[in-house]
Amino acid sequence: MKKRQTVKLLDLNAQYDSIKSEIDTAIHEVIAQSQYILGPANAQLEQNVAEFCHTRYAVGLNSGTDALIYALRALNIGPGDEVITTPFTFIASAEAIVLVGARPVFADIDPRSYNIDPTKIEKHITDKTKAIIPVHLYGNPADMDSIMDIAKRHNLYVIEDAAQAIGATYHDKVIGSIGTMGCISFFPAKNLGAFGDAGMVTTDDASMEKKIRMWANHGSEKKYYHEFIGDSSRLDNMQAAILLVKLKYIDQWNKKRIERASRYTELLSTASQITTPWVAPETQCVFQQYTIRIPDRDTVQKKLDERGIPTAIHYPLPLHLQPAFQKMNLGYSQGDFPESERAAQEVLSLPIYPELTDEDQDMITREILSLVQ
Ligand SMILES: *Cc1c(COP(=O)(O)O)cnc(C)c1O
């Protein structure tokens, strides 16, 4: 194996190298067919992802962000409606709510899982609330039993933001199959990454499937006949062909991430100042990120960087404090979601990907331990 000079936060070339001939063949097949939009790989990928996620349908879209937007649109959620989500996530989870004209309402997180805390949801429900968007952050499933129970009692839809969690499981269910719909991202850095932007909605509901498909294709089912004003957001056939190859390996790759994660946890177990990831019983986290909590995080990150170890912060500023949401006058200020605010100060994501070597992990953890002990 080629010796790498420096540790990378994510090494997409290592993955490509491992399946290069298959990927190259798939790309050349698409070029030979010259069917770039709504080609044969699209339908096959949708079928395979639906099977993988244990749902009846899956609809390919331009991105995970579009998956969230189209899921909300298909439910007719818009102006005058409220949608509850977590403030500790990538902006897209709440951005989608604003983009359909509805109001994002935040509920604080459980400090162990960094996911929305079900015990903090109900106080935010009003007669305008239409849906909850739990995010399975870092690939770690949210507490779906409690969330589905609240949703049922208040007659709300649940849209799972599964952008980081393809292949994760919660009890006996696959993430993306529990709520009304699941939204997956194939952004290159996600566990199942395309060579560009791509996303998908998973659902058991035939009417949702049909609406989303039409919305993403100019309100059309039959070419050049348009039932309503839609949009253009199809997953292109080239990306689908690449993803079809990669989907065959996702279980294997997720397994390796889980192995890497438990190895990190073991190596870091001697440092009492470090909080390693928590995963609920009967739940499988797929470790899109391996994120620890560490006091004086910024100093540690800076020192690690000086020693050639890249790390990342997911995420440094909770959404309720982001200028984008402050400008909307939602009424939020510092102190409203203390657990999210504290997590934003303390979390640190370490390099993780299936091909990460033992040597690199040993080096990374040795440096971290030398800084905190
Ligand atoms: C990546 C991500 C998205 C958006 O996906 P894109 O494909 O980049 O549009 C949404 N939510 C979360 C939590 C994400 O991590």
mmCIF file of C-alpha atoms and ligand atoms in Angstrom:
data_model
loop_
_atom_site.group_PDB
_atom_site.id
_atom_site.type_symbol
_atom_site.label_atom_id
_atom_site.label_comp_id
_atom_site.label_asym_id
_atom_site.label_seq_id
_atom_site.Cartn_x
_atom_site.Cartn_y
_atom_site.Cartn_z
ATOM 1 C CA MET A 1 0.000 0.000 0.000
ATOM 2 C CA LYS A 2 1.089 3.501 -0.871
ATOM 3 C CA LYS A 3 2.352 5.392 2.152
ATOM 4 C CA ARG A 4 0.563 8.686 2.613
ATOM 5 C CA GLN A 5 2.532 11.677 3.766
ATOM 6 C CA THR A 6 -0.065 13.387 5.867
ATOM 7 C CA VAL A 7 -3.294 12.464 7.544
ATOM 8 C CA LYS A 8 -6.376 13.616 5.683
ATOM 9 C CA LEU A 9 -9.728 14.517 7.169
ATOM 10 C CA LEU A 10 -11.312 12.498 4.390
ATOM 11 C CA ASP A 11 -9.589 10.637 1.563
ATOM 12 C CA LEU A 12 -11.934 10.272 -1.387
ATOM 13 C CA ASN A 13 -9.141 9.091 -3.674
ATOM 14 C CA ALA A 14 -8.463 6.075 -1.464
ATOM 15 C CA GLN A 15 -12.054 4.981 -2.006
ATOM 16 C CA TYR A 16 -11.954 5.667 -5.744
ATOM 17 C CA ASP A 17 -8.684 3.720 -6.078
ATOM 18 C CA SER A 18 -10.328 0.674 -4.514
ATOM 19 C CA ILE A 19 -13.123 0.503 -7.133
ATOM 20 C CA LYS A 20 -11.591 2.472 -10.005
ATOM 21 C CA SER A 21 -12.214 0.008 -12.840
ATOM 22 C CA GLU A 22 -15.866 -0.493 -11.926
ATOM 23 C CA ILE A 23 -16.498 3.251 -11.657
ATOM 24 C CA ASP A 24 -14.677 4.017 -14.907
ATOM 25 C CA THR A 25 -16.681 1.346 -16.741
ATOM 26 C CA ALA A 26 -19.947 2.737 -15.379
ATOM 27 C CA ILE A 27 -19.032 6.274 -16.479
ATOM 28 C CA HIS A 28 -18.075 5.130 -19.963
ATOM 29 C CA GLU A 29 -21.303 3.162 -20.291
ATOM 30 C CA VAL A 30 -23.324 6.309 -19.609
ATOM 31 C CA ILE A 31 -21.318 8.200 -22.219
ATOM 32 C CA ALA A 32 -21.831 5.388 -24.744
ATOM 33 C CA GLN A 33 -25.588 5.432 -24.070
ATOM 34 C CA SER A 34 -25.550 9.246 -24.157
ATOM 35 C CA GLN A 35 -28.626 9.331 -21.950
ATOM 36 C CA TYR A 36 -27.708 11.861 -19.312
ATOM 37 C CA ILE A 37 -31.050 12.813 -17.759
ATOM 38 C CA LEU A 38 -33.606 10.271 -16.525
ATOM 39 C CA GLY A 39 -31.618 7.367 -17.905
ATOM 40 C CA PRO A 40 -31.635 3.690 -16.971
ATOM 41 C CA ALA A 41 -29.255 4.082 -14.013
ATOM 42 C CA ASN A 42 -31.722 6.491 -12.343
ATOM 43 C CA ALA A 43 -34.555 4.001 -12.139
ATOM 44 C CA GLN A 44 -32.205 1.234 -11.031
ATOM 45 C CA LEU A 45 -30.632 3.388 -8.320
ATOM 46 C CA GLU A 46 -34.050 4.425 -7.019
ATOM 47 C CA GLN A 47 -35.109 0.787 -6.854
ATOM 48 C CA ASN A 48 -31.900 -0.301 -5.133
ATOM 49 C CA VAL A 49 -31.920 2.539 -2.589
ATOM 50 C CA ALA A 50 -35.600 1.888 -1.807
ATOM 51 C CA GLU A 51 -34.727 -1.755 -1.188
ATOM 52 C CA PHE A 52 -31.703 -0.806 0.888
ATOM 53 C CA CYS A 53 -33.761 1.591 3.024
ATOM 54 C CA HIS A 54 -36.745 -0.777 3.290
ATOM 55 C CA THR A 55 -39.152 1.679 1.676
ATOM 56 C CA ARG A 56 -41.457 1.179 -1.271
ATOM 57 C CA TYR A 57 -40.211 4.178 -3.213
ATOM 58 C CA ALA A 58 -37.198 6.417 -3.649
ATOM 59 C CA VAL A 59 -37.006 9.508 -5.850
ATOM 60 C CA GLY A 60 -33.692 10.898 -7.061
ATOM 61 C CA LEU A 61 -33.139 14.656 -6.817
ATOM 62 C CA ASN A 62 -30.386 17.196 -7.359
ATOM 63 C CA SER A 63 -29.233 17.280 -3.735
ATOM 64 C CA GLY A 64 -30.083 16.409 -0.154
ATOM 65 C CA THR A 65 -31.218 19.997 0.313
ATOM 66 C CA ASP A 66 -33.703 19.569 -2.526
ATOM 67 C CA ALA A 67 -34.843 16.296 -0.968
ATOM 68 C CA LEU A 68 -35.840 18.241 2.171
ATOM 69 C CA ILE A 69 -37.475 21.034 0.151
ATOM 70 C CA TYR A 70 -39.460 18.627 -2.033
ATOM 71 C CA ALA A 71 -40.529 16.512 0.945
ATOM 72 C CA LEU A 72 -41.967 19.651 2.579
ATOM 73 C CA ARG A 73 -43.598 20.769 -0.670
ATOM 74 C CA ALA A 74 -45.186 17.372 -1.237
ATOM 75 C CA LEU A 75 -46.824 17.713 2.186
ATOM 76 C CA ASN A 76 -48.155 21.167 1.189
ATOM 77 C CA ILE A 77 -46.173 22.801 3.962
ATOM 78 C CA GLY A 78 -45.693 26.505 3.296
ATOM 79 C CA PRO A 79 -46.557 30.016 4.490
ATOM 80 C CA GLY A 80 -48.302 30.087 7.870
ATOM 81 C CA ASP A 81 -46.940 26.673 8.866
ATOM 82 C CA GLU A 82 -44.320 25.835 11.474
ATOM 83 C CA VAL A 83 -41.817 22.985 11.376
ATOM 84 C CA ILE A 84 -39.783 21.886 14.405
ATOM 85 C CA THR A 85 -36.149 20.908 14.019
ATOM 86 C CA THR A 86 -32.809 21.015 15.802
ATOM 87 C CA PRO A 87 -30.598 24.113 15.866
ATOM 88 C CA PHE A 88 -27.498 21.899 15.964
ATOM 89 C CA THR A 89 -27.198 20.717 12.380
ATOM 90 C CA PHE A 90 -26.060 21.746 8.934
ATOM 91 C CA ILE A 91 -28.075 24.750 7.771
ATOM 92 C CA ALA A 92 -29.950 22.819 5.054
ATOM 93 C CA SER A 93 -32.223 21.125 7.632
ATOM 94 C CA ALA A 94 -33.800 24.484 8.529
ATOM 95 C CA GLU A 95 -33.060 26.339 5.300
ATOM 96 C CA ALA A 96 -35.478 24.008 3.490
ATOM 97 C CA ILE A 97 -38.253 25.056 5.879
ATOM 98 C CA VAL A 98 -37.656 28.728 5.075
ATOM 99 C CA LEU A 99 -37.390 28.047 1.352
ATOM 100 C CA VAL A 100 -40.938 26.633 1.240
ATOM 101 C CA GLY A 101 -42.184 29.708 3.115
ATOM 102 C CA ALA A 102 -42.730 28.056 6.515
ATOM 103 C CA ARG A 103 -41.228 29.028 9.859
ATOM 104 C CA PRO A 104 -38.456 27.000 11.480
ATOM 105 C CA VAL A 105 -38.987 26.389 15.184
ATOM 106 C CA PHE A 106 -36.039 25.013 17.106
ATOM 107 C CA ALA A 107 -35.944 22.514 19.979
ATOM 108 C CA ASP A 108 -32.727 21.867 21.894
ATOM 109 C CA ILE A 109 -30.639 18.706 21.664
ATOM 110 C CA ASP A 110 -29.855 15.787 23.929
ATOM 111 C CA PRO A 111 -26.218 16.440 24.930
ATOM 112 C CA ARG A 112 -25.326 12.747 24.627
ATOM 113 C CA SER A 113 -26.484 12.137 21.061
ATOM 114 C CA TYR A 114 -26.417 15.762 19.791
ATOM 115 C CA ASN A 115 -29.827 14.962 18.267
ATOM 116 C CA ILE A 116 -33.131 16.712 18.938
ATOM 117 C CA ASP A 117 -34.301 15.950 22.493
ATOM 118 C CA PRO A 118 -37.836 14.518 22.329
ATOM 119 C CA THR A 119 -38.615 15.817 25.816
ATOM 120 C CA LYS A 120 -38.063 19.351 24.505
ATOM 121 C CA ILE A 121 -40.284 19.108 21.422
ATOM 122 C CA GLU A 122 -43.816 19.306 22.788
ATOM 123 C CA LYS A 123 -43.526 22.739 24.383
ATOM 124 C CA HIS A 124 -42.850 24.168 20.905
ATOM 125 C CA ILE A 125 -45.924 22.632 19.254
ATOM 126 C CA THR A 126 -48.662 25.113 18.309
ATOM 127 C CA ASP A 127 -51.738 24.844 16.108
ATOM 128 C CA LYS A 128 -49.514 25.919 13.212
ATOM 129 C CA THR A 129 -47.030 23.064 13.624
ATOM 130 C CA LYS A 130 -47.173 20.673 10.682
ATOM 131 C CA ALA A 131 -44.037 18.563 10.902
ATOM 132 C CA ILE A 132 -40.904 17.596 12.793
ATOM 133 C CA ILE A 133 -37.559 17.220 11.040
ATOM 134 C CA PRO A 134 -35.263 15.097 13.215
ATOM 135 C CA VAL A 135 -31.674 14.986 11.965
ATOM 136 C CA HIS A 136 -29.614 11.825 12.438
ATOM 137 C CA LEU A 137 -26.493 13.841 13.121
ATOM 138 C CA TYR A 138 -23.071 12.299 12.405
ATOM 139 C CA GLY A 139 -24.938 9.165 11.244
ATOM 140 C CA ASN A 140 -26.331 8.559 14.743
ATOM 141 C CA PRO A 141 -30.092 7.899 14.733
ATOM 142 C CA ALA A 142 -32.351 10.289 16.621
ATOM 143 C CA ASP A 143 -34.721 8.869 19.247
ATOM 144 C CA MET A 144 -37.351 7.947 16.672
ATOM 145 C CA ASP A 145 -39.757 6.008 18.922
ATOM 146 C CA SER A 146 -40.335 9.070 21.088
ATOM 147 C CA ILE A 147 -40.467 11.406 18.093
ATOM 148 C CA MET A 148 -42.979 9.233 16.210
ATOM 149 C CA ASP A 149 -45.067 8.984 19.351
ATOM 150 C CA ILE A 150 -45.219 12.783 19.717
ATOM 151 C CA ALA A 151 -45.985 13.148 16.016
ATOM 152 C CA LYS A 152 -48.838 10.667 16.255
ATOM 153 C CA ARG A 153 -50.387 12.358 19.260
ATOM 154 C CA HIS A 154 -50.253 15.791 17.634
ATOM 155 C CA ASN A 155 -50.985 14.655 14.092
ATOM 156 C CA LEU A 156 -47.670 15.838 12.651
ATOM 157 C CA TYR A 157 -45.586 14.585 9.768
ATOM 158 C CA VAL A 158 -42.024 13.452 10.370
ATOM 159 C CA ILE A 159 -39.381 14.092 7.726
ATOM 160 C CA GLU A 160 -36.135 12.336 8.593
ATOM 161 C CA ASP A 161 -33.044 14.296 7.647
ATOM 162 C CA ALA A 162 -31.021 11.179 6.858
ATOM 163 C CA ALA A 163 -28.396 13.125 4.887
ATOM 164 C CA GLN A 164 -25.613 11.780 7.116
ATOM 165 C CA ALA A 165 -27.139 8.440 7.985
ATOM 166 C CA ILE A 166 -27.616 6.083 5.035
ATOM 167 C CA GLY A 167 -27.468 2.532 6.351
ATOM 168 C CA ALA A 168 -27.925 3.454 10.008
ATOM 169 C CA THR A 169 -30.499 1.432 11.907
ATOM 170 C CA TYR A 170 -32.766 2.152 14.845
ATOM 171 C CA HIS A 171 -34.201 -0.873 16.643
ATOM 172 C CA ASP A 172 -35.265 -3.133 13.785
ATOM 173 C CA LYS A 173 -35.786 -0.302 11.315
ATOM 174 C CA VAL A 174 -33.611 1.327 8.682
ATOM 175 C CA ILE A 175 -33.139 5.088 8.898
ATOM 176 C CA GLY A 176 -35.198 6.810 6.215
ATOM 177 C CA SER A 177 -38.053 4.312 6.536
ATOM 178 C CA ILE A 178 -39.437 5.442 9.896
ATOM 179 C CA GLY A 179 -40.910 8.888 9.229
ATOM 180 C CA THR A 180 -43.318 9.946 6.478
ATOM 181 C CA MET A 181 -40.258 10.496 4.307
ATOM 182 C CA GLY A 182 -36.491 10.221 4.541
ATOM 183 C CA CYS A 183 -34.060 12.632 2.883
ATOM 184 C CA ILE A 184 -30.673 11.347 1.803
ATOM 185 C CA SER A 185 -27.689 13.333 0.557
ATOM 186 C CA PHE A 186 -25.118 11.929 -1.842
ATOM 187 C CA PHE A 187 -22.827 14.957 -1.398
ATOM 188 C CA PRO A 188 -19.297 13.639 -2.134
ATOM 189 C CA ALA A 189 -18.215 13.676 1.520
ATOM 190 C CA LYS A 190 -21.228 11.714 2.801
ATOM 191 C CA ASN A 191 -20.993 7.962 3.455
ATOM 192 C CA LEU A 192 -22.404 7.248 0.003
ATOM 193 C CA GLY A 193 -21.014 10.085 -2.078
ATOM 194 C CA ALA A 194 -21.528 10.936 -5.740
ATOM 195 C CA PHE A 195 -19.008 12.786 -7.905
ATOM 196 C CA GLY A 196 -21.085 15.932 -7.543
ATOM 197 C CA ASP A 197 -24.387 16.919 -5.958
ATOM 198 C CA ALA A 198 -27.203 14.405 -5.632
ATOM 199 C CA GLY A 199 -29.921 13.421 -3.185
ATOM 200 C CA MET A 200 -32.988 11.234 -2.719
ATOM 201 C CA VAL A 201 -36.303 11.018 -0.890
ATOM 202 C CA THR A 202 -37.399 7.640 0.443
ATOM 203 C CA THR A 203 -41.060 6.944 1.257
ATOM 204 C CA ASP A 204 -43.768 4.280 1.429
ATOM 205 C CA ASP A 205 -46.393 6.780 0.299
ATOM 206 C CA ALA A 206 -47.252 6.494 -3.399
ATOM 207 C CA SER A 207 -48.821 9.961 -3.570
ATOM 208 C CA MET A 208 -45.680 11.569 -2.089
ATOM 209 C CA GLU A 209 -43.519 9.697 -4.566
ATOM 210 C CA LYS A 210 -45.609 10.889 -7.490
ATOM 211 C CA LYS A 211 -45.756 14.522 -6.313
ATOM 212 C CA ILE A 212 -42.017 14.751 -5.694
ATOM 213 C CA ARG A 213 -41.195 13.151 -9.025
ATOM 214 C CA MET A 214 -43.443 15.608 -10.847
ATOM 215 C CA TRP A 215 -42.213 18.623 -8.839
ATOM 216 C CA ALA A 216 -38.640 17.752 -9.755
ATOM 217 C CA ASN A 217 -39.514 17.447 -13.424
ATOM 218 C CA HIS A 218 -41.474 20.618 -14.282
ATOM 219 C CA GLY A 219 -44.805 19.375 -12.939
ATOM 220 C CA SER A 220 -44.799 16.785 -15.658
ATOM 221 C CA GLU A 221 -45.459 13.073 -15.896
ATOM 222 C CA LYS A 222 -45.811 12.891 -19.645
ATOM 223 C CA LYS A 223 -43.218 14.716 -21.687
ATOM 224 C CA TYR A 224 -44.290 18.274 -22.627
ATOM 225 C CA TYR A 225 -47.564 18.035 -20.663
ATOM 226 C CA HIS A 226 -47.434 19.964 -17.385
ATOM 227 C CA GLU A 227 -50.045 19.661 -14.666
ATOM 228 C CA PHE A 228 -48.573 22.347 -12.423
ATOM 229 C CA ILE A 229 -45.580 24.679 -12.220
ATOM 230 C CA GLY A 230 -42.785 22.531 -10.934
ATOM 231 C CA ASP A 231 -39.045 22.849 -11.001
ATOM 232 C CA SER A 232 -35.935 21.145 -12.356
ATOM 233 C CA SER A 233 -34.166 18.930 -9.835
ATOM 234 C CA ARG A 234 -33.293 15.545 -11.244
ATOM 235 C CA LEU A 235 -30.454 13.337 -10.155
ATOM 236 C CA ASP A 236 -28.398 12.964 -13.317
ATOM 237 C CA ASN A 237 -27.779 9.586 -14.859
ATOM 238 C CA MET A 238 -23.981 9.813 -14.574
ATOM 239 C CA GLN A 239 -24.204 10.306 -10.810
ATOM 240 C CA ALA A 240 -26.755 7.504 -10.603
ATOM 241 C CA ALA A 241 -24.405 5.139 -12.451
ATOM 242 C CA ILE A 242 -21.561 6.007 -10.062
ATOM 243 C CA LEU A 243 -23.814 5.630 -7.026
ATOM 244 C CA LEU A 244 -25.072 2.257 -8.260
ATOM 245 C CA VAL A 245 -21.516 0.955 -8.128
ATOM 246 C CA LYS A 246 -20.853 2.510 -4.731
ATOM 247 C CA LEU A 247 -24.128 1.311 -3.184
ATOM 248 C CA LYS A 248 -22.834 -2.267 -3.424
ATOM 249 C CA TYR A 249 -20.074 -1.332 -0.994
ATOM 250 C CA ILE A 250 -21.948 0.863 1.460
ATOM 251 C CA ASP A 251 -22.527 -1.845 4.066
ATOM 252 C CA GLN A 252 -18.855 -2.801 3.949
ATOM 253 C CA TRP A 253 -17.762 0.850 4.161
ATOM 254 C CA ASN A 254 -20.149 1.629 7.009
ATOM 255 C CA LYS A 255 -18.858 -1.432 8.853
ATOM 256 C CA LYS A 256 -15.312 -0.154 8.495
ATOM 257 C CA ARG A 257 -16.322 3.282 9.780
ATOM 258 C CA ILE A 258 -17.916 1.597 12.803
ATOM 259 C CA GLU A 259 -14.711 -0.375 13.384
ATOM 260 C CA ARG A 260 -12.592 2.797 13.073
ATOM 261 C CA ALA A 261 -14.941 4.548 15.500
ATOM 262 C CA SER A 262 -14.726 1.870 18.169
ATOM 263 C CA ARG A 263 -10.963 1.818 17.785
ATOM 264 C CA TYR A 264 -10.851 5.592 18.365
ATOM 265 C CA THR A 265 -13.061 5.201 21.412
ATOM 266 C CA GLU A 266 -10.764 2.531 22.804
ATOM 267 C CA LEU A 267 -7.599 4.526 22.114
ATOM 268 C CA LEU A 268 -9.067 7.651 23.709
ATOM 269 C CA SER A 269 -10.594 5.868 26.705
ATOM 270 C CA THR A 270 -7.770 6.841 29.050
ATOM 271 C CA ALA A 271 -8.499 10.561 28.730
ATOM 272 C CA SER A 272 -11.216 11.476 31.190
ATOM 273 C CA GLN A 273 -11.566 14.989 29.724
ATOM 274 C CA ILE A 274 -12.656 13.577 26.388
ATOM 275 C CA THR A 275 -16.230 12.510 25.783
ATOM 276 C CA THR A 276 -16.408 9.917 23.015
ATOM 277 C CA PRO A 277 -19.590 9.372 20.950
ATOM 278 C CA TRP A 278 -22.665 7.866 22.583
ATOM 279 C CA VAL A 279 -24.930 5.536 20.659
ATOM 280 C CA ALA A 280 -28.299 4.404 22.035
ATOM 281 C CA PRO A 281 -28.895 0.684 22.609
ATOM 282 C CA GLU A 282 -30.257 -1.273 19.628
ATOM 283 C CA THR A 283 -29.060 1.498 17.354
ATOM 284 C CA GLN A 284 -26.398 1.438 14.703
ATOM 285 C CA CYS A 285 -24.589 4.702 14.070
ATOM 286 C CA VAL A 286 -22.749 4.843 10.729
ATOM 287 C CA PHE A 287 -20.249 7.503 11.847
ATOM 288 C CA GLN A 288 -20.458 10.005 9.046
ATOM 289 C CA GLN A 289 -18.393 11.882 11.588
ATOM 290 C CA TYR A 290 -16.491 10.691 14.635
ATOM 291 C CA THR A 291 -17.041 13.612 16.946
ATOM 292 C CA ILE A 292 -15.659 13.998 20.435
ATOM 293 C CA ARG A 293 -16.308 16.623 23.086
ATOM 294 C CA ILE A 294 -13.252 18.244 24.540
ATOM 295 C CA PRO A 295 -12.697 21.210 26.870
ATOM 296 C CA ASP A 296 -10.671 24.071 25.411
ATOM 297 C CA ARG A 297 -11.503 22.688 21.985
ATOM 298 C CA ASP A 298 -10.186 25.641 19.978
ATOM 299 C CA THR A 299 -6.708 25.389 21.495
ATOM 300 C CA VAL A 300 -6.603 21.632 20.960
ATOM 301 C CA GLN A 301 -7.715 22.038 17.359
ATOM 302 C CA LYS A 302 -5.070 24.678 16.701
ATOM 303 C CA LYS A 303 -2.299 22.555 18.202
ATOM 304 C CA LEU A 304 -3.412 19.488 16.256
ATOM 305 C CA ASP A 305 -3.395 21.531 13.087
ATOM 306 C CA GLU A 306 0.186 22.629 13.796
ATOM 307 C CA ARG A 307 1.117 18.963 14.108
ATOM 308 C CA GLY A 308 -0.438 18.150 10.725
ATOM 309 C CA ILE A 309 -3.659 16.634 12.014
ATOM 310 C CA PRO A 310 -6.758 18.029 10.348
ATOM 311 C CA THR A 311 -9.993 18.154 12.333
ATOM 312 C CA ALA A 312 -13.342 19.844 11.763
ATOM 313 C CA ILE A 313 -16.104 21.450 13.784
ATOM 314 C CA HIS A 314 -19.629 20.272 13.051
ATOM 315 C CA TYR A 315 -20.946 22.898 13.752
ATOM 316 C CA PRO A 316 -19.360 26.014 15.250
ATOM 317 C CA LEU A 317 -22.510 28.179 15.430
ATOM 318 C CA PRO A 318 -26.009 26.813 16.168
ATOM 319 C CA LEU A 319 -28.639 27.809 13.633
ATOM 320 C CA HIS A 320 -30.648 30.100 15.947
ATOM 321 C CA LEU A 321 -27.534 32.311 16.268
ATOM 322 C CA GLN A 322 -26.636 32.299 12.564
ATOM 323 C CA PRO A 323 -26.955 35.706 10.890
ATOM 324 C CA ALA A 324 -29.245 34.129 8.281
ATOM 325 C CA PHE A 325 -31.841 33.229 10.928
ATOM 326 C CA GLN A 326 -31.204 36.263 13.142
ATOM 327 C CA LYS A 327 -32.209 38.426 10.170
ATOM 328 C CA MET A 328 -35.556 36.648 10.020
ATOM 329 C CA ASN A 329 -36.527 37.950 13.466
ATOM 330 C CA LEU A 330 -37.601 34.558 14.745
ATOM 331 C CA GLY A 331 -37.095 35.887 18.256
ATOM 332 C CA TYR A 332 -34.130 33.721 19.206
ATOM 333 C CA SER A 333 -31.111 34.845 21.171
ATOM 334 C CA GLN A 334 -28.029 33.521 22.952
ATOM 335 C CA GLY A 335 -28.981 31.192 25.796
ATOM 336 C CA ASP A 336 -32.184 29.856 24.220
ATOM 337 C CA PHE A 337 -30.716 26.421 23.453
ATOM 338 C CA PRO A 338 -27.924 25.898 25.978
ATOM 339 C CA GLU A 339 -27.076 22.324 25.008
ATOM 340 C CA SER A 340 -26.685 23.235 21.342
ATOM 341 C CA GLU A 341 -24.603 26.273 22.258
ATOM 342 C CA ARG A 342 -22.356 24.234 24.559
ATOM 343 C CA ALA A 343 -21.927 21.498 21.948
ATOM 344 C CA ALA A 344 -20.925 24.105 19.348
ATOM 345 C CA GLN A 345 -18.106 25.169 21.702
ATOM 346 C CA GLU A 346 -16.869 21.688 22.525
ATOM 347 C CA VAL A 347 -17.267 19.309 19.574
ATOM 348 C CA LEU A 348 -14.367 18.222 17.432
ATOM 349 C CA SER A 349 -14.598 15.798 14.514
ATOM 350 C CA LEU A 350 -11.583 13.584 13.856
ATOM 351 C CA PRO A 351 -10.557 12.132 10.491
ATOM 352 C CA ILE A 352 -12.779 9.172 9.668
ATOM 353 C CA TYR A 353 -13.299 7.173 6.475
ATOM 354 C CA PRO A 354 -13.265 3.441 5.719
ATOM 355 C CA GLU A 355 -9.663 3.447 4.485
ATOM 356 C CA LEU A 356 -8.214 5.289 7.502
ATOM 357 C CA THR A 357 -5.222 3.239 8.637
ATOM 358 C CA ASP A 358 -4.335 1.971 12.113
ATOM 359 C CA GLU A 359 -1.075 3.918 11.856
ATOM 360 C CA ASP A 360 -2.874 7.192 11.190
ATOM 361 C CA GLN A 361 -5.324 6.554 14.006
ATOM 362 C CA ASP A 362 -2.503 5.742 16.400
ATOM 363 C CA MET A 363 -0.758 8.960 15.450
ATOM 364 C CA ILE A 364 -3.908 11.078 15.750
ATOM 365 C CA THR A 365 -4.851 9.714 19.156
ATOM 366 C CA ARG A 366 -1.266 9.923 20.452
ATOM 367 C CA GLU A 367 -1.189 13.627 19.626
ATOM 368 C CA ILE A 368 -4.599 14.258 21.168
ATOM 369 C CA LEU A 369 -3.663 12.413 24.364
ATOM 370 C CA SER A 370 -0.404 14.348 24.628
ATOM 371 C CA LEU A 371 -2.409 17.579 24.586
ATOM 372 C CA VAL A 372 -4.955 16.707 27.232
ATOM 373 C CA GLN A 373 -2.960 14.629 29.721
HETATM 374 C C1 LIG B 1 -25.286 17.340 3.786
HETATM 375 C C2 LIG B 1 -26.502 17.652 4.552
HETATM 376 C C3 LIG B 1 -27.670 18.160 3.966
HETATM 377 C C4 LIG B 1 -27.741 18.654 2.564
HETATM 378 O O1 LIG B 1 -27.339 17.791 1.591
HETATM 379 P P1 LIG B 1 -26.765 18.341 0.204
HETATM 380 O O2 LIG B 1 -26.780 17.110 -0.637
HETATM 381 O O3 LIG B 1 -25.404 18.873 0.458
HETATM 382 O O4 LIG B 1 -27.698 19.372 -0.294
HETATM 383 C C5 LIG B 1 -28.805 18.291 4.744
HETATM 384 N N1 LIG B 1 -28.787 17.991 6.042
HETATM 385 C C6 LIG B 1 -27.680 17.528 6.662
HETATM 386 C C7 LIG B 1 -27.736 17.200 8.113
HETATM 387 C C8 LIG B 1 -26.504 17.361 5.936
HETATM 388 O O5 LIG B 1 -25.412 16.920 6.553
#
